[in-house]
PDB file of C-alpha atoms in Angstrom:
ATOM      1  CA  ASN S 172       3.000  25.000   7.766  1.00 62.00           C
ATOM      2  CA  VAL S 173       6.485  24.704   9.496  1.00 67.00           C
ATOM      3  CA  VAL S 174       8.166  23.341   6.381  1.00 63.00           C
ATOM      4  CA  ASN S 175       6.593  25.818   4.086  1.00 67.00           C
ATOM      5  CA  GLU S 176       7.349  28.732   6.494  1.00 77.00           C
ATOM      6  CA  ALA S 177      10.976  27.633   6.699  1.00 76.00           C
ATOM      7  CA  LYS S 178      11.259  27.721   3.099  1.00 71.00           C
ATOM      8  CA  HIS S 179      13.227  24.159   2.974  1.00 66.00           C
ATOM      9  CA  PHE S 180      12.552  21.132   0.968  1.00 64.00           C
ATOM     10  CA  ALA S 181      11.207  18.115   2.796  1.00 59.00           C
ATOM     11  CA  VAL S 182       9.600  14.896   2.105  1.00 55.00           C
ATOM     12  CA  ILE S 183       6.729  14.086   4.267  1.00 53.00           C
ATOM     13  CA  ALA S 184       5.758  10.397   3.944  1.00 50.00           C
ATOM     14  CA  PRO S 185       4.277   7.493   5.979  1.00 49.00           C
ATOM     15  CA  ASN S 186       7.303   5.499   5.139  1.00 55.00           C
ATOM     16  CA  MET S 187      10.591   7.250   4.582  1.00 56.00           C
ATOM     17  CA  ALA S 188      12.421   4.456   2.898  1.00 67.00           C
ATOM     18  CA  LYS S 189      13.578   6.057  -0.319  1.00 79.00           C
ATOM     19  CA  GLN S 190      12.243   3.290  -2.412  1.00 85.00           C
ATOM     20  CA  ILE S 191       8.697   3.445  -0.929  1.00 85.00           C
ATOM     21  CA  VAL S 192       8.869   7.188  -1.293  1.00 84.00           C
ATOM     22  CA  ALA S 193       9.814   6.876  -5.159  1.00 88.00           C
ATOM     23  CA  LEU S 194       6.886   4.337  -5.598  1.00 89.00           C
ATOM     24  CA  GLN S 195       4.644   6.620  -3.959  1.00 88.00           C
ATOM     25  CA  ALA S 196       5.764   9.574  -6.121  1.00 90.00           C
ATOM     26  CA  ALA S 197       5.434   7.202  -9.478  1.00 94.00           C
ATOM     27  CA  LEU S 198       1.930   6.191  -8.306  1.00 93.00           C
ATOM     28  CA  GLU S 199       0.987   9.745  -7.839  1.00 93.00           C
ATOM     29  CA  ASP S 200       2.162  10.728 -11.229  1.00 95.00           C
ATOM     30  CA  LEU S 201       0.401   7.858 -12.840  1.00 95.00           C
ATOM     31  CA  ALA S 202      -2.750   8.793 -11.200  1.00 94.00           C
ATOM     32  CA  LYS S 203      -2.506  12.313 -12.563  1.00 95.00           C
ATOM     33  CA  LYS S 204      -1.626  11.424 -15.983  1.00 97.00           C
ATOM     34  CA  PHE S 205      -4.009   8.421 -16.503  1.00 96.00           C
ATOM     35  CA  PRO S 206      -7.090   9.008 -14.170  1.00 95.00           C
ATOM     36  CA  GLY S 207      -9.732   6.483 -14.683  1.00 95.00           C
ATOM     37  CA  ALA S 208      -7.386   4.075 -16.499  1.00 96.00           C
ATOM     38  CA  PHE S 209      -8.843   1.115 -14.371  1.00 97.00           C
ATOM     39  CA  THR S 210     -12.467   2.128 -14.576  1.00 96.00           C
ATOM     40  CA  THR S 211     -14.777  -0.919 -13.681  1.00 96.00           C
ATOM     41  CA  TYR S 212     -11.793  -2.622 -11.925  1.00 98.00           C
ATOM     42  CA  LYS S 213     -12.134  -3.696  -8.343  1.00 97.00           C
ATOM     43  CA  MET S 214      -9.245  -3.089  -6.004  1.00 97.00           C
ATOM     44  CA  ALA S 215      -8.194  -5.101  -3.079  1.00 98.00           C
ATOM     45  CA  CYS S 216      -5.401  -4.669  -0.500  1.00 97.00           C
ATOM     46  CA  ARG S 217      -3.976  -7.227   1.988  1.00 97.00           C
ATOM     47  CA  GLU S 218      -1.148  -6.177   4.364  1.00 96.00           C
ATOM     48  CA  SER S 219       0.767  -7.763   6.999  1.00 96.00           C
ATOM     49  CA  HIS S 220       2.771  -6.312   9.977  1.00 95.00           C
ATOM     50  CA  GLN S 221       3.958  -7.885  13.123  1.00 94.00           C
ATOM     51  CA  LYS S 222       1.086  -8.707  15.727  1.00 92.00           C
ATOM     52  CA  THR S 223       1.968  -5.700  17.947  1.00 92.00           C
ATOM     53  CA  LYS S 224       1.021  -3.194  15.230  1.00 91.00           C
ATOM     54  CA  ALA S 225      -2.623  -2.291  15.888  1.00 88.00           C
ATOM     55  CA  ASP S 226      -3.281   0.392  13.154  1.00 91.00           C
ATOM     56  CA  THR S 227      -3.829   0.260   9.536  1.00 90.00           C
ATOM     57  CA  SER S 228      -0.485   0.768   7.446  1.00 89.00           C
ATOM     58  CA  GLY S 229      -0.030   4.363   6.579  1.00 87.00           C
ATOM     59  CA  THR S 230       2.079   3.237   3.410  1.00 88.00           C
ATOM     60  CA  ALA S 231      -0.970   1.141   2.335  1.00 93.00           C
ATOM     61  CA  LYS S 232      -3.333   4.223   2.729  1.00 93.00           C
ATOM     62  CA  ALA S 233      -1.019   6.361   0.755  1.00 90.00           C
ATOM     63  CA  VAL S 234      -0.769   3.806  -2.132  1.00 93.00           C
ATOM     64  CA  ILE S 235      -4.488   3.284  -2.101  1.00 95.00           C
ATOM     65  CA  ASP S 236      -5.073   7.035  -2.435  1.00 94.00           C
ATOM     66  CA  SER S 237      -3.282   7.035  -5.719  1.00 93.00           C
ATOM     67  CA  LEU S 238      -4.688   3.627  -7.038  1.00 95.00           C
ATOM     68  CA  LYS S 239      -8.350   4.965  -6.096  1.00 95.00           C
ATOM     69  CA  GLN S 240      -7.729   7.786  -8.610  1.00 94.00           C
ATOM     70  CA  LEU S 241      -7.214   5.074 -11.462  1.00 95.00           C
ATOM     71  CA  THR S 242     -10.552   3.247 -10.721  1.00 95.00           C
ATOM     72  CA  ASP S 243     -14.098   4.122  -9.919  1.00 95.00           C
ATOM     73  CA  ASP S 244     -14.278   1.464  -7.143  1.00 95.00           C
ATOM     74  CA  ASP S 245     -15.530   2.677  -3.861  1.00 95.00           C
ATOM     75  CA  PHE S 246     -12.684   0.814  -1.983  1.00 97.00           C
ATOM     76  CA  THR S 247     -12.099   2.534   1.358  1.00 96.00           C
ATOM     77  CA  TYR S 248      -9.411   2.133   4.117  1.00 96.00           C
ATOM     78  CA  ASP S 249     -11.976  -0.153   5.907  1.00 96.00           C
ATOM     79  CA  ASP S 250     -11.646  -2.582   3.074  1.00 97.00           C
ATOM     80  CA  ILE S 251      -7.941  -3.265   3.722  1.00 96.00           C
ATOM     81  CA  GLU S 252      -7.557  -6.768   4.872  1.00 96.00           C
ATOM     82  CA  MET S 253      -5.024  -6.411   7.859  1.00 96.00           C
ATOM     83  CA  ILE S 254      -2.884  -9.528   8.949  1.00 96.00           C
ATOM     84  CA  ARG S 255      -1.770  -9.379  12.309  1.00 96.00           C
ATOM     85  CA  ASP S 256      -1.618 -13.149  13.504  1.00 95.00           C
ATOM     86  CA  GLU S 257       1.404 -15.245  12.858  1.00 95.00           C
ATOM     87  CA  GLN S 258      -0.255 -18.102  10.941  1.00 97.00           C
ATOM     88  CA  GLY S 259      -1.935 -15.570   8.587  1.00 97.00           C
ATOM     89  CA  ALA S 260       1.500 -13.917   8.021  1.00 97.00           C
ATOM     90  CA  ILE S 261       3.174 -17.011   7.199  1.00 97.00           C
ATOM     91  CA  ASP S 262       0.369 -17.931   4.795  1.00 97.00           C
ATOM     92  CA  PHE S 263       0.806 -14.610   3.223  1.00 97.00           C
ATOM     93  CA  GLY S 264       4.507 -15.282   2.671  1.00 96.00           C
ATOM     94  CA  VAL S 265       6.244 -13.824   5.540  1.00 97.00           C
ATOM     95  CA  PRO S 266       9.321 -15.795   6.521  1.00 96.00           C
ATOM     96  CA  GLU S 267       9.059 -17.143  10.174  1.00 95.00           C
ATOM     97  CA  GLU S 268      12.122 -15.231  11.217  1.00 95.00           C
ATOM     98  CA  ALA S 269      10.593 -11.940  10.323  1.00 95.00           C
ATOM     99  CA  LEU S 270       7.395 -12.358  12.290  1.00 96.00           C
ATOM    100  CA  ASN S 271       8.447  -9.826  14.837  1.00 94.00           C
ATOM    101  CA  GLY S 272       9.204  -7.037  12.310  1.00 93.00           C
ATOM    102  CA  HIS S 273       7.944  -7.103   8.828  1.00 94.00           C
ATOM    103  CA  ALA S 274       5.679  -5.072   6.320  1.00 93.00           C
ATOM    104  CA  PHE S 275       4.272  -7.027   3.494  1.00 95.00           C
ATOM    105  CA  HIS S 276       1.727  -5.372   1.221  1.00 96.00           C
ATOM    106  CA  ARG S 277      -0.342  -6.588  -1.968  1.00 98.00           C
ATOM    107  CA  TYR S 278      -2.520  -4.481  -3.971  1.00 97.00           C
ATOM    108  CA  THR S 279      -4.619  -5.780  -6.923  1.00 98.00           C
ATOM    109  CA  LEU S 280      -6.896  -4.262  -9.645  1.00 98.00           C
ATOM    110  CA  THR S 281      -9.072  -6.952 -11.155  1.00 98.00           C
ATOM    111  CA  SER S 282     -11.377  -6.470 -14.187  1.00 98.00           C
ATOM    112  CA  ALA S 283     -15.146  -6.679 -13.647  1.00 96.00           C
ATOM    113  CA  ASP S 284     -15.111 -10.220 -15.535  1.00 97.00           C
ATOM    114  CA  GLY S 285     -12.166 -11.514 -13.435  1.00 97.00           C
ATOM    115  CA  THR S 286     -10.110 -12.325 -16.520  1.00 98.00           C
ATOM    116  CA  THR S 287      -7.404  -9.596 -15.928  1.00 98.00           C
ATOM    117  CA  GLN S 288      -5.539  -8.753 -12.737  1.00 98.00           C
ATOM    118  CA  PHE S 289      -2.860  -6.333 -12.235  1.00 97.00           C
ATOM    119  CA  ALA S 290      -0.863  -6.589  -8.728  1.00 97.00           C
ATOM    120  CA  LEU S 291       1.656  -4.384  -6.887  1.00 96.00           C
ATOM    121  CA  GLU S 292       3.607  -5.813  -3.995  1.00 95.00           C
ATOM    122  CA  HIS S 293       6.352  -4.388  -1.581  1.00 93.00           C
ATOM    123  CA  ASN S 294       7.612  -6.541   1.222  1.00 93.00           C
ATOM    124  CA  VAL S 295      10.064  -6.096   3.758  1.00 91.00           C
ATOM    125  CA  ALA S 296      11.134  -9.057   5.921  1.00 91.00           C
ATOM    126  CA  GLY S 297      12.754  -7.774   9.131  1.00 85.00           C
ATOM    127  CA  ARG S 298      13.808  -4.360  10.389  1.00 74.00           C
ATOM    128  CA  THR S 299      15.980  -2.609   7.683  1.00 60.00           C
TER     129      THR S 299
END
């Protein structure tokens, strides 16, 4: 309400990096223009952050909100695979030097018969 009442433009997003904001806006547009385009596809999400991050990635939640409009999968935030241990992060592709500060995300949409998969990744190694 504060933003609306002030009559100023503002971007409110879980991640304010302009590239992530642009990606989220593009996914929202895709979901509006092509709802159900991935009907029958199963969604999955893996995300890794430093071990001190206790909660689920807000960026992952926002991306999933758009992807859910493309599929009829009953995927929920509880289905997000959160990686918070160092070995799991390394196995997921996080460089050792970035273990104390990183944000790696991978989303997949897989056809019911498993023959087709679409994947989206965005990864930040370190604190930028």
